[in-house]
Coordinates of C-alpha atoms in Angstrom, one line a residue:
M1435 CA -4.9 -20.3 23.9
N1436 CA -3.4 -20.7 27.7
A1437 CA -4.7 -23.8 29.3
F1438 CA -5.8 -21.5 32.9
E1439 CA -8.0 -18.8 30.5
R1440 CA -11.6 -19.4 30.1
Y1441 CA -13.0 -16.4 28.4
T1442 CA -11.4 -15.2 24.9
K1443 CA -12.3 -12.7 22.3
K1444 CA -11.7 -12.4 17.8
T1445 CA -9.5 -9.2 17.6
R1446 CA -10.0 -7.4 14.5
R1447 CA -6.4 -8.0 13.8
E1448 CA -7.8 -11.6 13.7
V1449 CA -10.3 -11.0 11.3
F1450 CA -8.4 -9.5 9.4
L1451 CA -5.4 -11.4 8.8
E1452 CA -8.2 -14.4 9.0
E1453 CA -9.8 -12.7 5.8
M1454 CA -6.8 -11.8 3.9
E1455 CA -5.8 -15.4 4.2
Q1456 CA -8.8 -16.0 1.8
V1457 CA -8.2 -13.2 -0.2
V1458 CA -4.7 -13.4 -0.9
P1459 CA -2.9 -16.1 -3.9
W1460 CA -0.9 -17.4 -1.9
R1461 CA 0.3 -20.3 -4.7
E1462 CA 0.7 -17.7 -7.5
L1463 CA 2.4 -15.3 -5.9
C1464 CA 4.7 -17.8 -4.7
A1465 CA 5.5 -18.6 -7.9
L1466 CA 6.1 -15.0 -8.8
I1467 CA 8.3 -15.3 -6.3
E1468 CA 10.9 -18.6 -6.4
P1469 CA 12.6 -18.1 -9.2
H1470 CA 14.5 -15.2 -7.6
Y1471 CA 14.8 -17.4 -4.0
P1472 CA 18.2 -18.4 -2.6
K1473 CA 17.7 -23.0 -3.5
A1474 CA 19.7 -25.0 -0.8
G1475 CA 23.0 -26.1 -1.1
N1476 CA 25.8 -26.9 1.4
G1477 CA 25.2 -23.9 4.2
R1478 CA 21.9 -22.5 6.5
P1479 CA 18.5 -24.0 4.1
P1480 CA 17.3 -20.4 3.3
V1481 CA 13.8 -20.1 5.0
G1482 CA 10.1 -21.2 2.9
V1483 CA 9.1 -17.8 0.2
E1484 CA 5.6 -18.0 1.4
R1485 CA 6.7 -17.5 5.3
M1486 CA 9.0 -14.6 4.2
L1487 CA 6.2 -13.7 1.7
R1488 CA 3.3 -13.7 5.1
M1489 CA 5.9 -11.6 6.8
Y1490 CA 6.8 -9.2 4.6
F1491 CA 3.1 -8.3 4.1
L1492 CA 2.6 -8.3 7.8
Q1493 CA 4.9 -5.2 6.8
Q1494 CA 2.6 -3.6 4.7
W1495 CA 0.0 -4.3 6.6
F1496 CA 1.1 -2.9 10.2
N1497 CA 3.6 -0.9 9.5
L1498 CA 6.4 -2.9 10.4
S1499 CA 10.7 -2.6 10.4
D1500 CA 12.2 -5.1 10.1
P1501 CA 13.6 -5.4 13.6
A1502 CA 9.6 -4.8 14.2
V1503 CA 8.5 -7.4 12.2
E1504 CA 10.6 -10.3 14.1
E1505 CA 9.0 -8.9 17.8
A1506 CA 5.8 -8.5 17.0
L1507 CA 6.2 -12.9 15.9
Y1508 CA 7.5 -13.6 19.6
D1509 CA 4.5 -11.0 20.9
S1510 CA 1.6 -11.7 19.0
P1511 CA 0.4 -15.5 18.9
V1512 CA -2.5 -14.2 15.6
M1513 CA 0.6 -13.4 13.3
R1514 CA 2.2 -16.2 14.6
Q1515 CA -0.6 -18.5 13.0
F1516 CA -0.9 -16.6 10.5
V1517 CA 2.8 -16.9 9.5
G1518 CA 2.9 -20.2 10.1
I1519 CA 5.6 -20.8 13.7
D1520 CA 5.8 -22.8 16.3
L1521 CA 7.4 -21.2 18.3
G1522 CA 8.2 -24.7 20.2
Q1523 CA 9.5 -25.5 17.5
E1524 CA 11.7 -23.4 15.7
P1525 CA 12.1 -19.4 16.7
A1526 CA 11.3 -16.8 13.6
P1527 CA 13.2 -15.3 11.6
D1528 CA 15.6 -12.6 12.7
E1529 CA 15.7 -9.1 10.7
T1530 CA 18.3 -9.9 8.3
T1531 CA 16.4 -12.6 7.2
V1532 CA 14.0 -10.1 6.7
C1533 CA 15.6 -6.8 5.3
K1534 CA 17.4 -9.5 2.0
F1535 CA 13.7 -10.7 1.3
R1536 CA 12.8 -7.3 1.0
H1537 CA 16.1 -6.2 -1.0
L1538 CA 15.2 -9.0 -3.0
L1539 CA 11.2 -7.9 -4.0
E1540 CA 13.1 -4.7 -5.0
E1541 CA 15.9 -6.1 -6.9
H1542 CA 14.0 -7.6 -9.6
K1543 CA 10.4 -5.7 -9.1
L1544 CA 8.6 -7.7 -8.0
G1545 CA 5.8 -5.4 -6.2
E1546 CA 4.0 -4.5 -9.4
K1547 CA 4.0 -8.2 -10.4
I1548 CA 2.8 -9.2 -6.8
L1549 CA -0.4 -6.5 -6.3
G1550 CA -0.9 -6.7 -10.5
A1551 CA -1.4 -11.2 -9.4
V1552 CA -3.7 -10.4 -6.3
N1553 CA -5.9 -7.8 -8.6
L1554 CA -6.6 -10.8 -11.1
H1555 CA -7.3 -13.3 -8.0
L1556 CA -9.6 -11.1 -6.9
Q1557 CA -11.5 -10.3 -10.2
A1558 CA -11.7 -14.0 -10.5
R1559 CA -13.8 -14.3 -7.6
G1560 CA -15.7 -11.8 -8.0
V1561 CA -14.7 -8.5 -6.6
R1562 CA -14.5 -6.3 -9.5
I1563 CA -12.8 -2.8 -10.3
T1564 CA -15.7 -0.4 -10.7
T1565 CA -16.0 2.6 -12.4
G1566 CA -14.3 4.6 -9.5
T1567 CA -10.5 5.6 -8.4
I1568 CA -9.9 7.5 -5.6
V1569 CA -6.3 8.9 -5.3
D1570 CA -4.0 10.4 -3.3
A1571 CA 0.4 10.4 -2.2
T1572 CA 2.2 9.9 1.1
I1573 CA 6.4 10.3 1.4
L1574 CA 7.8 7.6 2.3
H1575 CA 10.8 8.8 4.1
A1576 CA 14.5 8.0 4.2
P1577 CA 17.5 8.2 5.8
A1578 CA 18.9 11.9 5.5
S1579 CA 22.9 10.7 6.9
T1580 CA 25.6 9.9 4.3
K1581 CA 27.6 8.1 6.9
N1582 CA 27.4 4.7 4.7
R1583 CA 29.3 3.0 2.6
D1584 CA 28.7 5.4 -0.7
Q1585 CA 29.7 8.5 1.6
Q1586 CA 26.3 9.7 0.0
R1587 CA 22.3 9.8 0.3
D1588 CA 20.0 7.4 -2.0
P1589 CA 20.4 9.1 -5.4
E1590 CA 16.3 8.0 -6.2
M1591 CA 15.4 9.9 -3.0
H1592 CA 15.0 14.2 -2.7
Q1593 CA 14.0 16.0 -0.1
T1594 CA 10.7 18.5 -0.6
K1595 CA 8.3 20.5 2.3
K1596 CA 5.6 19.8 3.2
G1597 CA 3.6 22.6 4.8
N1598 CA 6.8 24.4 7.7
Q1599 CA 8.7 20.2 7.5
W1600 CA 11.3 19.0 5.1
Y1601 CA 11.1 15.1 4.1
F1602 CA 13.8 13.1 2.5
G1603 CA 12.1 10.7 0.9
M1604 CA 9.8 8.7 -2.0
K1605 CA 7.1 9.6 -2.5
A1606 CA 3.9 6.7 -2.8
H1607 CA 1.5 7.4 -5.3
V1608 CA -2.2 5.1 -5.5
G1609 CA -5.0 4.5 -7.1
V1610 CA -7.7 3.0 -5.5
D1611 CA -11.4 1.4 -6.4
S1612 CA -13.7 3.8 -4.9
K1613 CA -16.4 0.7 -4.0
T1614 CA -14.1 -2.5 -2.9
K1615 CA -11.2 0.2 -2.0
I1616 CA -8.0 -2.3 -3.3
I1617 CA -5.7 -0.5 -4.3
H1618 CA -5.5 -1.0 -8.1
T1619 CA -2.3 1.3 -9.3
A1620 CA 0.4 2.4 -7.3
V1621 CA 3.9 4.2 -8.6
A1622 CA 6.8 5.2 -7.0
T1623 CA 9.1 8.5 -6.9
A1624 CA 11.1 10.9 -5.4
A1625 CA 9.5 12.8 -3.3
N1626 CA 9.6 15.7 -4.2
V1627 CA 7.6 15.0 -7.8
A1628 CA 4.1 16.8 -7.4
D1629 CA 0.3 14.3 -6.5
S1630 CA -0.4 16.2 -9.9
T1631 CA 2.0 15.2 -12.7
V1632 CA 1.1 10.9 -11.9
L1633 CA -2.6 11.0 -11.9
A1634 CA -2.6 9.7 -15.0
D1635 CA -0.8 6.8 -14.1
L1636 CA -3.0 6.0 -11.5
L1637 CA -6.1 5.8 -13.1
H1638 CA -6.8 2.5 -15.4
G1639 CA -9.1 4.2 -18.1
E1640 CA -12.7 3.6 -17.1
E1641 CA -13.6 5.7 -14.5
T1642 CA -16.5 8.4 -15.0
R1643 CA -15.4 9.9 -11.4
V1644 CA -11.9 10.3 -10.0
W1645 CA -11.4 11.7 -5.9
G1646 CA -8.8 13.5 -4.9
D1647 CA -7.2 16.4 -2.7
Q1648 CA -5.9 19.7 -4.0
A1649 CA -3.1 18.5 -4.9
Y1650 CA -5.0 17.0 -8.5
R1651 CA -7.3 20.4 -8.9
G1652 CA -7.5 21.5 -12.1
Q1653 CA -6.7 18.0 -13.8
T1654 CA -9.6 17.5 -15.9
E1655 CA -7.5 17.5 -19.4
V1656 CA -5.2 14.9 -17.9
I1657 CA -8.8 12.2 -17.3
Q1658 CA -10.7 13.0 -19.9
E1659 CA -7.0 11.5 -22.2
C1660 CA -6.8 8.9 -19.7
A1661 CA -10.9 7.7 -21.3
P1662 CA -11.1 9.1 -24.5
W1663 CA -14.2 7.1 -25.4
R1664 CA -16.4 7.4 -22.9
R1665 CA -19.7 8.5 -24.4
T1666 CA -20.6 9.3 -20.6
T1667 CA -20.1 12.6 -18.7
L1668 CA -16.7 12.0 -16.7
T1669 CA -16.3 13.9 -13.1
V1670 CA -13.2 15.1 -11.1
A1671 CA -14.4 15.8 -7.6
I1672 CA -12.2 17.3 -5.6
V1673 CA -12.1 16.7 -1.6
I1674 CA -10.6 20.1 -0.1
R1675 CA -9.3 19.6 3.3
M1676 CA -7.9 22.8 4.6
G1677 CA -10.3 26.0 6.0
L1678 CA -12.3 27.5 3.0
T1679 CA -15.8 29.2 1.9
N1680 CA -18.8 27.1 1.6
K1681 CA -21.3 28.2 -1.0
S1682 CA -22.8 31.2 1.1
G1683 CA -19.4 33.1 1.8
R1684 CA -19.3 31.2 5.2
R1685 CA -15.5 29.8 6.3
I1686 CA -15.7 26.0 6.9
G1687 CA -13.4 23.5 9.2
R1688 CA -11.0 21.0 7.7
N1689 CA -14.0 18.1 9.2
Q1690 CA -16.6 20.0 7.1
A1691 CA -15.4 20.6 4.4
C1692 CA -13.4 16.9 3.7
G1693 CA -16.9 16.4 3.8
Q1694 CA -17.6 18.7 0.7
R1695 CA -17.1 18.3 -3.2
W1696 CA -16.7 20.7 -6.0
S1697 CA -17.3 19.2 -9.5
T1698 CA -15.4 20.3 -12.9
R1699 CA -17.8 18.6 -15.4
F1700 CA -16.9 17.9 -18.7
K1701 CA -18.1 15.6 -22.1
S1702 CA -15.9 13.1 -23.3

């Protein structure tokens, strides 16, 4: 805080980052990355693993690109404090360094290991996954241009149509605990893969209730196969998001439809 400033207020961003400081097991995650991280040699010494990991998390939490996260560190004292950067002593890591670190995580498939380590850490501290799961998917855009070194699009990406709009990229499918809102499962596919085909991979097998939008309608058999040993009644709750009719036959809008639940019950 500037010496001339008399008033201050803790922002939601600052509160969130303070919570993440306590929640994320930084030491364990750094231990996962260090075997693959460049070691100091004759050239420029590499940036610390934990510092790069914190920047990577900022990208995910606030949806920042490589250049944007570099600029955010110069713009936000709260983010600099979270990463551990003192601009009086050193500059923030540049966007090229951030890009190389992100590619390193992707190359060694460390994303899933990081997610698993965080979930185990939370469970050890008493934050446990409950028996309800919310499933959803989102499209991750990628450049569709072929003006690159290989003169072709990324083979892992694909185009898909949503409404009247075409998109190119990948799709992130997530399973979220209905109580704690913690992501316990994440799956990445090409953008043209249907949401319902990945449903089985998003469940941990102990659900008594599953929430999803209309893309998952009619998937009761899939969920039953994921938890065949359960003796309790398993409920599939589908949240309808577009204009439908209620029980009296009256057409309802999107906001009303989001509050509706259509359930299919069966015995396992």
